[in-house]
Amino acid sequence: MDKDNEARHKVRLADIAEKLGVSIVTVSKAISDKDGVGEELRTKIKDLAFQMGYIQKSRQSQNARDESYTGNIGVVIPAHFFDRSSSFYWTMYNALSRELLSRGWYAIMEQLDSKDEFDLALPQIVQNNKVDGIILLGQTSEDYARFFINQYKNTVFLDFYIDDSNIDSVTTDNFYGEYQLTRHLINLGHRRILYVGNFNATTSITDRFMGFMKAMLENGLKTDVSDIINDRDKKGLYSPIKLPDPLPTAFVCNCDETARRLIALLKEKGLSVPRDISVVGFDNFLSDGQELEPALTTVEVDSAAMARTAVDMLTKKITGAPYTHGHTVISGRLLLRDSARKNN
């Protein structure tokens, strides 16, 4: 065993507890996902455990009992999600990596290029038996998703789903989050509100638009799929945003990156946000070192909870432990900031 691994194995619950000034019992409950620990403290404990290289004894002994385990979990992400300067998927991958390490597993990422997706080819880490399971992070074509799950059962879809109740998947509550955002704008007095996002690009965008539509319709406001302003092409790659004429008083964007691009475009046209027009996003991934001016009203996706749920689901599937099958939805949190104001 090399020195780095030896040091990791020597990290104890007591070491983590001492650094945080909490009890060993609290640390144990947090790492084992047991009740009795607040979410903020649980995340803090797991982050520190990740940094210190702690590995749960249960996983170490499990590996010792069954040498067929590689101890690795693959995280496969369609490559086009990295064809941009910043990505929500880096945030999700980091959350998965921390969660896996806190449970004694290691994350191996592989990007799925468009050719392999089109040709229905399994990732190399699967073909070469490098992993015990796969988290497929980010929307693929439905054909590829069905091919993948038929070829490799130890799989969980993260941040998307397909119409099959037997497939395990985890998403944020896209519908209700966008519903809340739209209701907020309506409560601020906005009546002409338009949606920015390609309806057919991902299940997340579809569900977010449906939440937007519910809020509009139940308030007697006109909305239609034909009114959507596209922000990307059919492959999910961002494309130029075309402003409508006349402009609405507010835009609901399917994600923070689209909101950032839209705000920049409005500024180029001499318009001020929120003085002239309100803009809201979704994800809250721009807040970490990339805060917009003005600060963006958005929905914060609980990436730590999503990662924890997906990892728990997959590791139980791998080890044969009982778990709840199907699609799991994780609540987000509405963050009211400065990019939306009352419509005078």
CSV table of C-alpha atoms in Angstrom, one decimal:
chain,number,residue,atom,x,y,z
A,1,MET,CA,0.0,0.0,0.0
A,2,ASP,CA,1.5,3.4,-0.9
A,3,LYS,CA,1.8,6.2,1.6
A,4,ASP,CA,-1.1,8.2,0.3
A,5,ASN,CA,-3.5,5.3,0.6
A,6,GLU,CA,-2.1,4.4,4.0
A,7,ALA,CA,-2.8,7.9,5.2
A,8,ARG,CA,-6.3,7.7,3.9
A,9,HIS,CA,-7.0,4.5,5.7
A,10,LYS,CA,-5.7,6.0,9.0
A,11,VAL,CA,-8.3,8.8,9.0
A,12,ARG,CA,-10.7,8.2,11.8
A,13,LEU,CA,-14.2,9.5,12.6
A,14,ALA,CA,-12.6,11.1,15.7
A,15,ASP,CA,-10.2,13.1,13.5
A,16,ILE,CA,-13.1,14.6,11.6
A,17,ALA,CA,-15.1,15.2,14.7
A,18,GLU,CA,-12.2,17.0,16.4
A,19,LYS,CA,-11.7,19.4,13.4
A,20,LEU,CA,-15.3,20.4,13.4
A,21,GLY,CA,-15.9,20.4,17.1
A,22,VAL,CA,-18.8,17.9,17.0
A,23,SER,CA,-19.3,14.4,18.4
A,24,ILE,CA,-18.1,11.2,16.8
A,25,VAL,CA,-21.8,10.1,16.8
A,26,THR,CA,-22.7,13.1,14.7
A,27,VAL,CA,-20.0,12.4,12.2
A,28,SER,CA,-21.0,8.8,12.0
A,29,LYS,CA,-24.6,9.7,11.4
A,30,ALA,CA,-23.7,12.2,8.7
A,31,ILE,CA,-21.5,9.9,6.7
A,32,SER,CA,-23.9,7.0,7.0
A,33,ASP,CA,-26.9,9.2,5.9
A,34,LYS,CA,-28.8,8.6,9.2
A,35,ASP,CA,-31.4,10.9,10.7
A,36,GLY,CA,-30.4,13.4,13.4
A,37,VAL,CA,-28.0,15.7,11.5
A,38,GLY,CA,-29.0,18.9,9.6
A,39,GLU,CA,-28.3,19.0,5.9
A,40,GLU,CA,-25.9,21.9,6.2
A,41,LEU,CA,-23.8,20.2,8.8
A,42,ARG,CA,-24.0,16.8,7.0
A,43,THR,CA,-22.6,18.5,3.8
A,44,LYS,CA,-19.8,20.1,5.9
A,45,ILE,CA,-18.9,16.8,7.5
A,46,LYS,CA,-18.8,14.9,4.2
A,47,ASP,CA,-16.8,17.7,2.5
A,48,LEU,CA,-14.2,17.5,5.2
A,49,ALA,CA,-14.2,13.7,5.1
A,50,PHE,CA,-13.6,13.9,1.4
A,51,GLN,CA,-10.7,16.4,1.9
A,52,MET,CA,-9.1,14.2,4.6
A,53,GLY,CA,-9.5,11.0,2.5
A,54,TYR,CA,-11.7,9.1,4.9
A,55,ILE,CA,-13.0,5.7,3.8
A,56,GLN,CA,-15.8,4.0,5.6
A,57,LYS,CA,-14.8,0.8,7.4
A,58,SER,CA,-17.8,-1.0,6.0
A,59,ARG,CA,-16.6,-0.4,2.5
A,60,GLN,CA,-13.1,-1.4,3.3
A,61,SER,CA,-14.2,-4.7,4.8
A,62,GLN,CA,-16.6,-5.3,2.0
A,63,ASN,CA,-13.8,-5.0,-0.5
A,64,ALA,CA,-11.7,-7.3,1.5
A,65,ARG,CA,-14.5,-9.9,1.5
A,66,ASP,CA,-15.2,-9.6,-2.3
A,67,GLU,CA,-12.2,-9.1,-4.5
A,68,SER,CA,-14.5,-8.9,-7.6
A,69,TYR,CA,-15.2,-5.2,-6.7
A,70,THR,CA,-13.1,-2.6,-8.5
A,71,GLY,CA,-14.1,0.0,-6.0
A,72,ASN,CA,-14.8,2.4,-8.9
A,73,ILE,CA,-18.0,4.1,-10.1
A,74,GLY,CA,-18.1,5.5,-13.6
A,75,VAL,CA,-19.6,9.0,-14.2
A,76,VAL,CA,-20.4,9.2,-18.0
A,77,ILE,CA,-21.3,12.7,-19.3
A,78,PRO,CA,-22.2,13.6,-22.9
A,79,ALA,CA,-19.2,15.6,-24.2
A,80,HIS,CA,-21.3,18.5,-25.5
A,81,PHE,CA,-22.0,19.5,-21.9
A,82,PHE,CA,-18.4,20.6,-21.7
A,83,ASP,CA,-18.4,22.6,-25.0
A,84,ARG,CA,-18.9,25.8,-23.0
A,85,SER,CA,-16.7,27.9,-20.7
A,86,SER,CA,-18.5,26.9,-17.5
A,87,SER,CA,-20.8,24.0,-16.8
A,88,PHE,CA,-23.4,23.0,-14.2
A,89,TYR,CA,-22.1,19.4,-14.8
A,90,TRP,CA,-18.7,20.1,-13.3
A,91,THR,CA,-20.6,21.1,-10.1
A,92,MET,CA,-22.6,17.8,-10.2
A,93,TYR,CA,-19.5,15.7,-10.9
A,94,ASN,CA,-17.6,17.3,-8.0
A,95,ALA,CA,-20.6,16.5,-5.7
A,96,LEU,CA,-20.7,12.9,-6.9
A,97,SER,CA,-16.9,12.5,-6.5
A,98,ARG,CA,-17.1,13.8,-2.9
A,99,GLU,CA,-20.1,11.6,-2.1
A,100,LEU,CA,-18.5,8.5,-3.5
A,101,LEU,CA,-15.2,9.0,-1.7
A,102,SER,CA,-17.0,9.5,1.6
A,103,ARG,CA,-18.5,6.0,1.1
A,104,GLY,CA,-15.2,4.4,0.0
A,105,TRP,CA,-15.7,4.5,-3.8
A,106,TYR,CA,-13.7,6.3,-6.4
A,107,ALA,CA,-15.2,8.3,-9.3
A,108,ILE,CA,-13.9,7.8,-12.9
A,109,MET,CA,-15.3,10.2,-15.4
A,110,GLU,CA,-15.6,9.5,-19.2
A,111,GLN,CA,-17.0,11.8,-21.7
A,112,LEU,CA,-19.5,10.3,-24.2
A,113,ASP,CA,-18.8,11.8,-27.6
A,114,SER,CA,-21.6,12.2,-30.2
A,115,LYS,CA,-20.3,9.5,-32.5
A,116,ASP,CA,-20.3,6.8,-29.8
A,117,GLU,CA,-23.8,8.0,-28.8
A,118,PHE,CA,-25.0,7.8,-32.4
A,119,ASP,CA,-23.3,4.4,-32.9
A,120,LEU,CA,-24.7,3.0,-29.6
A,121,ALA,CA,-21.3,2.2,-28.2
A,122,LEU,CA,-20.6,1.6,-24.6
A,123,PRO,CA,-18.0,3.7,-22.8
A,124,GLN,CA,-14.5,2.3,-22.5
A,125,ILE,CA,-14.7,2.1,-18.7
A,126,VAL,CA,-17.6,-0.3,-19.2
A,127,GLN,CA,-16.1,-2.3,-22.0
A,128,ASN,CA,-12.8,-2.7,-20.0
A,129,ASN,CA,-14.6,-3.6,-16.8
A,130,LYS,CA,-13.0,-0.7,-14.9
A,131,VAL,CA,-16.1,0.1,-12.8
A,132,ASP,CA,-18.8,-1.5,-10.6
A,133,GLY,CA,-21.6,0.8,-11.8
A,134,ILE,CA,-22.4,3.9,-13.9
A,135,ILE,CA,-24.0,7.2,-13.2
A,136,LEU,CA,-25.1,8.6,-16.5
A,137,LEU,CA,-25.1,12.3,-15.9
A,138,GLY,CA,-26.9,14.6,-18.4
A,139,GLN,CA,-29.4,13.9,-21.2
A,140,THR,CA,-28.6,11.5,-24.0
A,141,SER,CA,-30.8,10.5,-26.8
A,142,GLU,CA,-33.6,8.2,-25.8
A,143,ASP,CA,-32.2,5.5,-28.1
A,144,TYR,CA,-28.9,5.6,-26.3
A,145,ALA,CA,-30.4,5.7,-22.9
A,146,ARG,CA,-32.5,2.6,-23.6
A,147,PHE,CA,-29.5,0.8,-25.2
A,148,PHE,CA,-27.3,1.6,-22.3
A,149,ILE,CA,-29.7,0.4,-19.6
A,150,ASN,CA,-30.3,-2.8,-21.5
A,151,GLN,CA,-26.6,-3.5,-21.8
A,152,TYR,CA,-25.5,-2.4,-18.4
A,153,LYS,CA,-28.0,-2.8,-15.5
A,154,ASN,CA,-25.9,-1.2,-12.7
A,155,THR,CA,-26.8,2.3,-13.9
A,156,VAL,CA,-28.6,5.4,-12.5
A,157,PHE,CA,-29.6,8.3,-14.7
A,158,LEU,CA,-28.9,11.7,-13.1
A,159,ASP,CA,-30.5,15.0,-14.2
A,160,PHE,CA,-32.7,13.3,-16.7
A,161,TYR,CA,-35.2,10.5,-17.1
A,162,ILE,CA,-37.1,8.5,-19.8
A,163,ASP,CA,-40.5,7.1,-19.8
A,164,ASP,CA,-39.9,3.8,-18.0
A,165,SER,CA,-40.8,3.3,-14.4
A,166,ASN,CA,-38.2,0.4,-14.1
A,167,ILE,CA,-35.3,2.7,-14.7
A,168,ASP,CA,-33.6,4.4,-11.8
A,169,SER,CA,-33.2,8.2,-12.1
A,170,VAL,CA,-32.7,11.3,-10.0
A,171,THR,CA,-33.6,14.8,-11.0
A,172,THR,CA,-34.3,18.1,-9.3
A,173,ASP,CA,-37.9,19.3,-9.1
A,174,ASN,CA,-37.8,21.2,-12.4
A,175,PHE,CA,-41.5,21.6,-12.7
A,176,TYR,CA,-42.2,23.2,-9.3
A,177,GLY,CA,-39.0,25.2,-9.3
A,178,GLU,CA,-39.9,27.0,-12.5
A,179,TYR,CA,-43.5,27.3,-11.4
A,180,GLN,CA,-42.3,29.2,-8.3
A,181,LEU,CA,-40.0,31.5,-10.3
A,182,THR,CA,-42.9,32.4,-12.7
A,183,ARG,CA,-45.3,33.0,-9.8
A,184,HIS,CA,-42.7,35.3,-8.3
A,185,LEU,CA,-42.7,37.4,-11.5
A,186,ILE,CA,-46.5,37.4,-11.7
A,187,ASN,CA,-46.7,38.6,-8.1
A,188,LEU,CA,-44.3,41.4,-9.0
A,189,GLY,CA,-46.9,42.6,-11.5
A,190,HIS,CA,-45.5,41.1,-14.7
A,191,ARG,CA,-48.0,40.0,-17.3
A,192,ARG,CA,-46.1,39.7,-20.5
A,193,ILE,CA,-43.5,37.0,-19.7
A,194,LEU,CA,-41.6,34.9,-22.2
A,195,TYR,CA,-39.7,31.6,-21.8
A,196,VAL,CA,-36.1,31.1,-23.1
A,197,GLY,CA,-35.1,27.5,-23.7
A,198,ASN,CA,-35.4,24.7,-26.3
A,199,PHE,CA,-38.5,22.7,-25.3
A,200,ASN,CA,-37.2,19.4,-26.8
A,201,ALA,CA,-33.5,19.6,-25.8
A,202,THR,CA,-33.8,17.9,-22.4
A,203,THR,CA,-36.4,16.5,-20.1
A,204,SER,CA,-35.4,19.2,-17.6
A,205,ILE,CA,-36.2,22.0,-19.9
A,206,THR,CA,-39.5,20.4,-20.9
A,207,ASP,CA,-40.5,20.0,-17.3
A,208,ARG,CA,-39.4,23.6,-16.5
A,209,PHE,CA,-41.4,25.0,-19.3
A,210,MET,CA,-44.5,23.0,-18.1
A,211,GLY,CA,-44.1,24.6,-14.7
A,212,PHE,CA,-43.8,28.0,-16.3
A,213,MET,CA,-47.0,27.3,-18.3
A,214,LYS,CA,-49.0,26.2,-15.3
A,215,ALA,CA,-48.2,29.5,-13.5
A,216,MET,CA,-49.1,31.5,-16.5
A,217,LEU,CA,-52.4,29.6,-17.3
A,218,GLU,CA,-53.7,29.6,-13.8
A,219,ASN,CA,-53.3,33.4,-13.7
A,220,GLY,CA,-55.1,33.8,-17.0
A,221,LEU,CA,-52.0,34.8,-19.0
A,222,LYS,CA,-51.3,33.9,-22.6
A,223,THR,CA,-48.6,31.3,-23.3
A,224,ASP,CA,-47.9,28.9,-26.0
A,225,VAL,CA,-45.0,26.6,-27.1
A,226,SER,CA,-44.7,28.7,-30.2
A,227,ASP,CA,-43.7,31.7,-28.0
A,228,ILE,CA,-40.6,30.0,-26.7
A,229,ILE,CA,-37.3,31.7,-27.5
A,230,ASN,CA,-34.7,29.0,-28.3
A,231,ASP,CA,-31.3,29.2,-26.7
A,232,ARG,CA,-29.7,26.0,-28.2
A,233,ASP,CA,-29.9,23.6,-31.1
A,234,LYS,CA,-31.3,20.1,-31.2
A,235,LYS,CA,-28.0,18.7,-30.0
A,236,GLY,CA,-28.1,20.9,-26.9
A,237,LEU,CA,-25.3,23.2,-28.1
A,238,TYR,CA,-25.9,26.9,-27.4
A,239,SER,CA,-27.0,29.1,-30.3
A,240,PRO,CA,-27.5,32.9,-30.6
A,241,ILE,CA,-30.6,34.2,-28.7
A,242,LYS,CA,-33.0,36.3,-30.9
A,243,LEU,CA,-34.9,39.0,-29.0
A,244,PRO,CA,-38.6,39.2,-29.8
A,245,ASP,CA,-40.3,42.4,-30.9
A,246,PRO,CA,-42.0,43.7,-28.8
A,247,LEU,CA,-40.0,42.7,-25.7
A,248,PRO,CA,-41.8,41.3,-22.7
A,249,THR,CA,-41.4,42.8,-19.3
A,250,ALA,CA,-39.7,39.6,-18.0
A,251,PHE,CA,-37.9,36.5,-19.2
A,252,VAL,CA,-37.9,33.1,-17.5
A,253,CYS,CA,-34.7,31.3,-18.6
A,254,ASN,CA,-34.3,27.5,-18.4
A,255,CYS,CA,-30.9,27.8,-16.8
A,256,ASP,CA,-28.4,30.4,-15.3
A,257,GLU,CA,-26.0,30.1,-18.3
A,258,THR,CA,-28.9,31.2,-20.6
A,259,ALA,CA,-29.8,34.0,-18.2
A,260,ARG,CA,-26.2,35.2,-18.3
A,261,ARG,CA,-26.1,35.2,-22.1
A,262,LEU,CA,-29.5,36.9,-22.3
A,263,ILE,CA,-28.5,39.7,-19.8
A,264,ALA,CA,-25.3,40.3,-21.8
A,265,LEU,CA,-27.4,40.6,-25.0
A,266,LEU,CA,-29.8,43.0,-23.4
A,267,LYS,CA,-27.0,45.2,-22.2
A,268,GLU,CA,-25.6,45.3,-25.7
A,269,LYS,CA,-29.0,46.6,-26.8
A,270,GLY,CA,-28.8,49.4,-24.2
A,271,LEU,CA,-31.3,47.8,-21.8
A,272,SER,CA,-30.8,47.5,-18.1
A,273,VAL,CA,-31.7,44.5,-15.9
A,274,PRO,CA,-33.9,44.8,-13.9
A,275,ARG,CA,-34.7,48.5,-14.5
A,276,ASP,CA,-36.0,47.9,-18.1
A,277,ILE,CA,-36.6,44.1,-18.0
A,278,SER,CA,-36.5,41.3,-15.4
A,279,VAL,CA,-34.6,38.1,-15.9
A,280,VAL,CA,-34.6,34.9,-13.8
A,281,GLY,CA,-32.5,31.7,-14.2
A,282,PHE,CA,-32.3,28.1,-12.8
A,283,ASP,CA,-29.6,26.1,-11.1
A,284,ASN,CA,-27.6,28.7,-9.1
A,285,PHE,CA,-24.3,27.3,-10.4
A,286,LEU,CA,-23.1,30.8,-11.4
A,287,SER,CA,-23.0,32.0,-7.8
A,288,ASP,CA,-19.6,30.3,-7.1
A,289,GLY,CA,-17.1,32.8,-8.3
A,290,GLN,CA,-19.2,33.8,-11.3
A,291,GLU,CA,-21.8,36.1,-9.8
A,292,LEU,CA,-23.7,38.2,-12.2
A,293,GLU,CA,-24.4,41.9,-11.9
A,294,PRO,CA,-27.2,42.2,-11.0
A,295,ALA,CA,-27.3,39.1,-8.7
A,296,LEU,CA,-29.5,36.5,-10.4
A,297,THR,CA,-32.9,35.4,-9.1
A,298,THR,CA,-32.9,31.6,-9.6
A,299,VAL,CA,-33.6,28.2,-8.2
A,300,GLU,CA,-30.8,26.6,-6.3
A,301,VAL,CA,-30.4,22.9,-7.3
A,302,ASP,CA,-29.4,20.8,-4.3
A,303,SER,CA,-26.5,19.0,-6.1
A,304,ALA,CA,-25.3,17.4,-2.8
A,305,ALA,CA,-28.7,15.8,-2.2
A,306,MET,CA,-29.0,14.7,-5.8
A,307,ALA,CA,-25.5,13.2,-5.7
A,308,ARG,CA,-26.2,11.5,-2.3
A,309,THR,CA,-29.5,10.0,-3.6
A,310,ALA,CA,-27.9,8.7,-6.9
A,311,VAL,CA,-24.9,7.2,-5.1
A,312,ASP,CA,-27.1,5.6,-2.5
A,313,MET,CA,-29.3,4.1,-5.2
A,314,LEU,CA,-26.4,2.8,-7.3
A,315,THR,CA,-24.3,1.4,-4.4
A,316,LYS,CA,-27.4,-0.5,-3.1
A,317,LYS,CA,-28.1,-1.8,-6.5
A,318,ILE,CA,-24.5,-3.0,-6.9
A,319,THR,CA,-24.4,-4.7,-3.4
A,320,GLY,CA,-27.9,-6.1,-3.6
A,321,ALA,CA,-29.3,-4.1,-0.8
A,322,PRO,CA,-33.0,-3.1,-0.9
A,323,TYR,CA,-33.8,0.4,-2.2
A,324,THR,CA,-36.7,2.3,-3.8
A,325,HIS,CA,-36.7,1.9,-7.6
A,326,GLY,CA,-37.7,4.4,-10.1
A,327,HIS,CA,-37.6,8.2,-10.5
A,328,THR,CA,-36.7,10.3,-7.5
A,329,VAL,CA,-37.2,14.0,-7.4
A,330,ILE,CA,-35.2,16.3,-5.2
A,331,SER,CA,-36.5,19.7,-4.1
A,332,GLY,CA,-34.7,22.9,-5.0
A,333,ARG,CA,-34.7,26.3,-3.3
A,334,LEU,CA,-36.0,29.7,-4.6
A,335,LEU,CA,-33.4,32.4,-4.3
A,336,LEU,CA,-34.8,35.9,-4.6
A,337,ARG,CA,-32.1,38.4,-5.7
A,338,ASP,CA,-31.8,41.6,-7.7
A,339,SER,CA,-32.4,40.6,-11.4
A,340,ALA,CA,-36.2,40.8,-11.0
A,341,ARG,CA,-38.2,43.9,-9.8
A,342,LYS,CA,-41.8,45.1,-9.7
A,343,ASN,CA,-43.3,46.0,-13.0
A,344,ASN,CA,-44.5,49.6,-12.7
